PDB file of C-alpha atoms in Angstrom:
ATOM      1  CA  MET A  22     -92.392-167.694   2.091  1.00 62.00           C
ATOM      2  CA  SER A  23     -92.557-170.845  -0.003  1.00 70.00           C
ATOM      3  CA  GLY A  24     -93.525-174.242   1.320  1.00 68.00           C
ATOM      4  CA  ARG A  25     -89.963-175.490   0.979  1.00 74.00           C
ATOM      5  CA  ASN A  26     -88.636-172.670   3.152  1.00 74.00           C
ATOM      6  CA  ARG A  27     -91.301-173.246   5.786  1.00 74.00           C
ATOM      7  CA  ALA A  28     -90.512-176.956   5.835  1.00 68.00           C
ATOM      8  CA  TRP A  29     -86.813-176.232   6.343  1.00 73.00           C
ATOM      9  CA  ILE A  30     -87.489-173.818   9.193  1.00 76.00           C
ATOM     10  CA  ALA A  31     -89.920-176.294  10.757  1.00 67.00           C
ATOM     11  CA  ALA A  32     -87.248-179.011  10.617  1.00 67.00           C
ATOM     12  CA  VAL A  33     -84.741-176.749  12.368  1.00 71.00           C
ATOM     13  CA  ALA A  34     -87.338-175.910  15.008  1.00 69.00           C
ATOM     14  CA  ILE A  35     -88.129-179.579  15.629  1.00 67.00           C
ATOM     15  CA  VAL A  36     -84.468-180.473  16.063  1.00 67.00           C
ATOM     16  CA  THR A  37     -83.937-177.543  18.405  1.00 69.00           C
ATOM     17  CA  ILE A  38     -87.000-178.388  20.477  1.00 69.00           C
ATOM     18  CA  GLY A  39     -85.684-181.935  20.761  1.00 63.00           C
ATOM     19  CA  VAL A  40     -82.381-180.634  22.059  1.00 64.00           C
ATOM     20  CA  LEU A  41     -84.166-178.440  24.574  1.00 61.00           C
ATOM     21  CA  ALA A  42     -86.375-181.295  25.715  1.00 61.00           C
ATOM     22  CA  GLY A  43     -83.277-183.343  26.456  1.00 57.00           C
ATOM     23  CA  SER A  44     -81.711-180.644  28.595  1.00 58.00           C
ATOM     24  CA  GLN A  45     -82.968-178.785  31.597  1.00 56.00           C
ATOM     25  CA  VAL A  46     -83.377-175.063  31.156  1.00 51.00           C
ATOM     26  CA  GLY A  47     -82.113-173.395  34.317  1.00 54.00           C
ATOM     27  CA  ALA A  48     -83.016-170.072  35.835  1.00 57.00           C
ATOM     28  CA  ALA A  49     -80.014-168.474  34.143  1.00 75.00           C
ATOM     29  CA  GLY A  50     -81.322-169.539  30.742  1.00 89.00           C
ATOM     30  CA  THR A  51     -79.995-171.266  27.692  1.00 92.00           C
ATOM     31  CA  THR A  52     -78.453-169.891  24.531  1.00 94.00           C
ATOM     32  CA  ILE A  53     -78.711-172.064  21.456  1.00 93.00           C
ATOM     33  CA  ARG A  54     -75.921-171.409  18.976  1.00 95.00           C
ATOM     34  CA  LEU A  55     -76.757-172.282  15.380  1.00 93.00           C
ATOM     35  CA  ALA A  56     -74.140-172.092  12.636  1.00 94.00           C
ATOM     36  CA  THR A  57     -75.561-172.222   9.124  1.00 92.00           C
ATOM     37  CA  LEU A  58     -74.427-171.980   5.531  1.00 93.00           C
ATOM     38  CA  ILE A  59     -77.221-169.543   4.698  1.00 92.00           C
ATOM     39  CA  PRO A  60     -76.048-166.054   3.745  1.00 94.00           C
ATOM     40  CA  ASP A  61     -76.259-163.242   6.294  1.00 94.00           C
ATOM     41  CA  GLY A  62     -79.326-161.080   5.662  1.00 94.00           C
ATOM     42  CA  SER A  63     -81.079-163.666   3.482  1.00 95.00           C
ATOM     43  CA  ILE A  64     -84.748-164.499   3.946  1.00 95.00           C
ATOM     44  CA  TRP A  65     -83.764-167.720   5.749  1.00 93.00           C
ATOM     45  CA  ASP A  66     -81.434-165.844   8.088  1.00 94.00           C
ATOM     46  CA  LYS A  67     -84.181-163.356   8.903  1.00 95.00           C
ATOM     47  CA  ALA A  68     -86.665-166.195   9.494  1.00 94.00           C
ATOM     48  CA  LEU A  69     -84.306-167.959  11.906  1.00 94.00           C
ATOM     49  CA  LYS A  70     -83.678-164.752  13.826  1.00 94.00           C
ATOM     50  CA  GLN A  71     -87.417-164.074  13.967  1.00 95.00           C
ATOM     51  CA  MET A  72     -87.929-167.612  15.293  1.00 94.00           C
ATOM     52  CA  GLY A  73     -85.290-166.915  17.960  1.00 95.00           C
ATOM     53  CA  ASP A  74     -87.128-163.755  18.987  1.00 96.00           C
ATOM     54  CA  SER A  75     -90.336-165.770  19.315  1.00 94.00           C
ATOM     55  CA  TRP A  76     -88.575-168.336  21.525  1.00 93.00           C
ATOM     56  CA  ARG A  77     -87.104-165.606  23.715  1.00 94.00           C
ATOM     57  CA  LYS A  78     -90.522-163.983  24.191  1.00 95.00           C
ATOM     58  CA  ALA A  79     -92.325-167.299  24.776  1.00 94.00           C
ATOM     59  CA  SER A  80     -89.756-168.405  27.362  1.00 92.00           C
ATOM     60  CA  GLU A  81     -89.664-164.986  29.050  1.00 92.00           C
ATOM     61  CA  GLY A  82     -86.004-164.602  28.122  1.00 93.00           C
ATOM     62  CA  ARG A  83     -84.830-168.009  29.364  1.00 94.00           C
ATOM     63  CA  VAL A  84     -84.111-169.364  25.854  1.00 94.00           C
ATOM     64  CA  SER A  85     -82.266-167.401  23.210  1.00 95.00           C
ATOM     65  CA  LEU A  86     -81.025-168.281  19.746  1.00 95.00           C
ATOM     66  CA  ARG A  87     -77.717-167.017  18.374  1.00 95.00           C
ATOM     67  CA  VAL A  88     -77.440-167.529  14.605  1.00 94.00           C
ATOM     68  CA  TYR A  89     -74.038-167.613  12.907  1.00 95.00           C
ATOM     69  CA  PRO A  90     -74.830-167.255   9.192  1.00 93.00           C
ATOM     70  CA  GLY A  91     -72.398-168.073   6.429  1.00 89.00           C
ATOM     71  CA  THR A  92     -70.176-170.344   8.534  1.00 73.00           C
TER      72      THR A  92
END
């Protein structure tokens, strides 16, 4: 993955973490919905979904990411 791609994914992560910090994650959990212009199945789409899996595992299922590519 190139440096530009990593920087883009890092920026998305920072914004998302900021949103999470501003809200309280309850016992039922939180689903973050992210609509993007990136094509479905692209390397960026796969990276975002992988990031979402990492968040779900790190939060023990309380935080999940739903990516809507190509919207």
